[in-house]
CSV table of C-alpha atoms in Angstrom, one decimal:
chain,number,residue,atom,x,y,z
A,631,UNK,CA,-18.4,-17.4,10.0
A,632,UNK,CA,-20.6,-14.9,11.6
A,633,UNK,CA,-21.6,-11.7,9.8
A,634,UNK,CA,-20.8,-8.6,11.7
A,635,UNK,CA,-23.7,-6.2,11.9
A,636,UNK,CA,-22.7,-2.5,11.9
A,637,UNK,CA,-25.9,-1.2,12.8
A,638,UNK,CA,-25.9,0.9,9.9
A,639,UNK,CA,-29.2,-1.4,8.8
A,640,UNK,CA,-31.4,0.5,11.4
A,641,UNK,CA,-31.3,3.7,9.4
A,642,UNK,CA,-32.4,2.0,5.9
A,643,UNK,CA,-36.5,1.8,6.0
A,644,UNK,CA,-37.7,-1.4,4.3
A,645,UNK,CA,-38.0,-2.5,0.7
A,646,UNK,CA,-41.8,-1.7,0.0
A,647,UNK,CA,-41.7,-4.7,-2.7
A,648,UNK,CA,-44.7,-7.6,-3.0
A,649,UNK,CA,-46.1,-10.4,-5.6
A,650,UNK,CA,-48.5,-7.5,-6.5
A,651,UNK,CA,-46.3,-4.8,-6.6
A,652,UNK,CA,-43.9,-6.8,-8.9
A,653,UNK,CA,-46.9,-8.1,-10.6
A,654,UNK,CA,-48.3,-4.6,-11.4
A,655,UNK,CA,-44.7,-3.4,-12.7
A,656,UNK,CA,-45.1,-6.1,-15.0
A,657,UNK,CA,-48.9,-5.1,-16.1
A,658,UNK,CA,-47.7,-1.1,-16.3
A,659,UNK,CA,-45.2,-2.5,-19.0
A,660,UNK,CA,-47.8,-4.4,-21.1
A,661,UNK,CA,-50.2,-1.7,-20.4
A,662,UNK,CA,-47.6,0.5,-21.8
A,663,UNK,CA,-47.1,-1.7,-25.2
A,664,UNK,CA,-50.7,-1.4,-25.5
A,665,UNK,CA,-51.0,2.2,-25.5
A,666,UNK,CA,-47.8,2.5,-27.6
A,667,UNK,CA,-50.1,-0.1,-29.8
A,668,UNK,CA,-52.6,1.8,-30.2
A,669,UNK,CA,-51.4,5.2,-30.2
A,670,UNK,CA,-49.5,3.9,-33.5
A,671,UNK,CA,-51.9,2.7,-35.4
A,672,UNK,CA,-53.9,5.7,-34.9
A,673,UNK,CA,-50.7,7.9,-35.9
A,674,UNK,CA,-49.6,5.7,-39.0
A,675,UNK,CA,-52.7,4.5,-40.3
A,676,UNK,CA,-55.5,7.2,-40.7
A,677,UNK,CA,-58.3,5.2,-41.8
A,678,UNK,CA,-57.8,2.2,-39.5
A,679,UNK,CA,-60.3,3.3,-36.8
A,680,UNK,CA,-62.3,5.5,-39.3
A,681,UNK,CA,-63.3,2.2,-41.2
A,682,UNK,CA,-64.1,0.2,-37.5
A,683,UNK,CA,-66.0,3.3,-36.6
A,684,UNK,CA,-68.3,4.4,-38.9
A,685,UNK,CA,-69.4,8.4,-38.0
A,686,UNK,CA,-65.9,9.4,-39.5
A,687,UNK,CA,-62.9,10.5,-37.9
A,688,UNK,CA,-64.0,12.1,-34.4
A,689,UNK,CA,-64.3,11.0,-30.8
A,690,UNK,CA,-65.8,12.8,-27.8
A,691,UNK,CA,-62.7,15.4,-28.0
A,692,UNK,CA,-60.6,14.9,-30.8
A,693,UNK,CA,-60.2,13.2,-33.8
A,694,UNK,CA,-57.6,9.7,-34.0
A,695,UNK,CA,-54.4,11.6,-34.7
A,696,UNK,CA,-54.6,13.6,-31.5
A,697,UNK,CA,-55.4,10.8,-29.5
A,698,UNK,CA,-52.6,8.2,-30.9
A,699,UNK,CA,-50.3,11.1,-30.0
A,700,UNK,CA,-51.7,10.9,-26.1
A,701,UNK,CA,-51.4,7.5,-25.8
A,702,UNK,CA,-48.0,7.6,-27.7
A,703,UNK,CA,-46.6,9.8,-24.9
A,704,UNK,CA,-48.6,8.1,-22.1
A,705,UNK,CA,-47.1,4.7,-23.7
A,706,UNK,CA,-44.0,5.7,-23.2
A,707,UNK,CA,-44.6,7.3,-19.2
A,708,UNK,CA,-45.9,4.0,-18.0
A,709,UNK,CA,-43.0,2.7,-19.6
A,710,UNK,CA,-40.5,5.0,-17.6
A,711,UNK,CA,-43.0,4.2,-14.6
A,712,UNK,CA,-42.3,0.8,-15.0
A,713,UNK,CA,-38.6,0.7,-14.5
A,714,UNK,CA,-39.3,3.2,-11.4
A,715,UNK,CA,-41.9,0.4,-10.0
A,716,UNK,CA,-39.0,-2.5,-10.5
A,717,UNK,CA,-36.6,0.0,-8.9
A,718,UNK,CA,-38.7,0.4,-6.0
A,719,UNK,CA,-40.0,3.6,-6.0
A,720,UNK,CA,-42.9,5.4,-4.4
A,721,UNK,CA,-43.1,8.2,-6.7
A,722,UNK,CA,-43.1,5.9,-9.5
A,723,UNK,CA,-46.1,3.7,-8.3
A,724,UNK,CA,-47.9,7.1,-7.7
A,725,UNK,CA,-47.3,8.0,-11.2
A,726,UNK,CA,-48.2,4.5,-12.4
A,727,UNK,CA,-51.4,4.9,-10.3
A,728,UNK,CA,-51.9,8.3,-12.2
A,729,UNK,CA,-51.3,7.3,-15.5
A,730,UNK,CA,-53.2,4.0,-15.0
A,731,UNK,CA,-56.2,5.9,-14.2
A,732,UNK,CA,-55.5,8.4,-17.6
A,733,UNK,CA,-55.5,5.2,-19.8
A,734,UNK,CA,-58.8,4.1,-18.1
A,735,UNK,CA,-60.1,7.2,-19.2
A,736,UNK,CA,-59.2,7.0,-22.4
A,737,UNK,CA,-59.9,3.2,-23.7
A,738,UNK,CA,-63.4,4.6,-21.8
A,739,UNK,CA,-63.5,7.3,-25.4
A,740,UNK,CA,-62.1,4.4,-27.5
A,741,UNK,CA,-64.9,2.1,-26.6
A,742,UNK,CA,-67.0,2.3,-29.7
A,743,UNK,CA,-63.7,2.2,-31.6
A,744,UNK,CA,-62.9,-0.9,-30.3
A,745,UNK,CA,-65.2,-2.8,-27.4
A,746,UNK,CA,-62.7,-5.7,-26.7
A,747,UNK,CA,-59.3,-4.6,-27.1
A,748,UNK,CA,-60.8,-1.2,-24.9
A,749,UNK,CA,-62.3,-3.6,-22.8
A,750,UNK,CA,-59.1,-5.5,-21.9
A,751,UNK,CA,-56.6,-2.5,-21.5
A,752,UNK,CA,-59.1,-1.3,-19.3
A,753,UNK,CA,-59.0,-3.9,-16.8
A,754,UNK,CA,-55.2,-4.3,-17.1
A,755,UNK,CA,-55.4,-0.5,-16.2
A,756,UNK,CA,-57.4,-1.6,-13.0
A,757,UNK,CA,-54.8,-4.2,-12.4
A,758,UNK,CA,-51.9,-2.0,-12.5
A,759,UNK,CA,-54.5,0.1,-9.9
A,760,UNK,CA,-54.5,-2.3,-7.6
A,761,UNK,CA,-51.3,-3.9,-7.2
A,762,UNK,CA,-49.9,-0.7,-7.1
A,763,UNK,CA,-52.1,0.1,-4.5
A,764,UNK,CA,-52.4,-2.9,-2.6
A,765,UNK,CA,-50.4,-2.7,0.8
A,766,UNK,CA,-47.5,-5.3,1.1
A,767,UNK,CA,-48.7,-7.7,3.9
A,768,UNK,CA,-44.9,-9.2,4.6
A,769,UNK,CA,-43.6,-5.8,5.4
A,770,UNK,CA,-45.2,-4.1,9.1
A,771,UNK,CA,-45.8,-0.6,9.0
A,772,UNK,CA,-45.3,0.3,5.6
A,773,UNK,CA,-48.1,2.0,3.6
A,774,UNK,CA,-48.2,3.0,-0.1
């Protein structure tokens, strides 16, 4: 049996999806339990990070609280990025890009805090960067 094409196909551009693209949907998602991670601790526990860090409860802006809260609510973006990225859209890998970028710039103030786990989100964060970024080779013509 032969499929009947109904030219309607033309009219649909194509699927921007690749290895890395899927790949860096995952990462956003861990990315996002990390934040999520460590915004909590920083919420629920007070003097978690003052006892790693020992000149009190103050960062280069603001003290632990503050900052658990920003990586609470950017937890729970790359989250809803995520699910955009698996969905397939561009808005949501610009947003991933965005908010990718934010962590960065955070785990770059929680450095002192903690060098390894800061260390790690960070280059998850430049990860999620680059698959996002990374034009799909299989697909001709399509740019991010």
């Amino acid at each position: 049996m032969q499929r009947q094409d109904s030219g309607s196909d033309d009219l649909v551009p194509p699927i921007e999806r690749s290895h890395w693209v899927a790949f860096a949907g995952i990462l956003l998602m861990v990315s996002a339990l990390f934040n999520l991670l460590t915004g909590f601790v920083a919420i629920l526990n007070h003097g978690y990070y003052s006892k790693v860090y020992s000149q009190g409860n103050r960062l280069l802006i603001l003290n632990y609280t503050a900052w658990g809260w920003i990586f609470v609510v950017i937890g729970i973006l790359m989250a809803l990025a995520g699910i955009g990225v698996f969905v397939g859209s561009r808005a949501a890998r610009l947003t991933g890009v965005c908010l990718a970028a934010f962590c960065l710039v955070g785990q770059m103030i929680f450095l002192p805090v903690y060098p390894f786990w800061s260390l790690f989100t960070m280059l998850v964060s430049l990860l999620v960067i680059y698959g996002l970024l990374a034009e799909p080779r299989h697909v001709h013509g399509v740019r991010v």
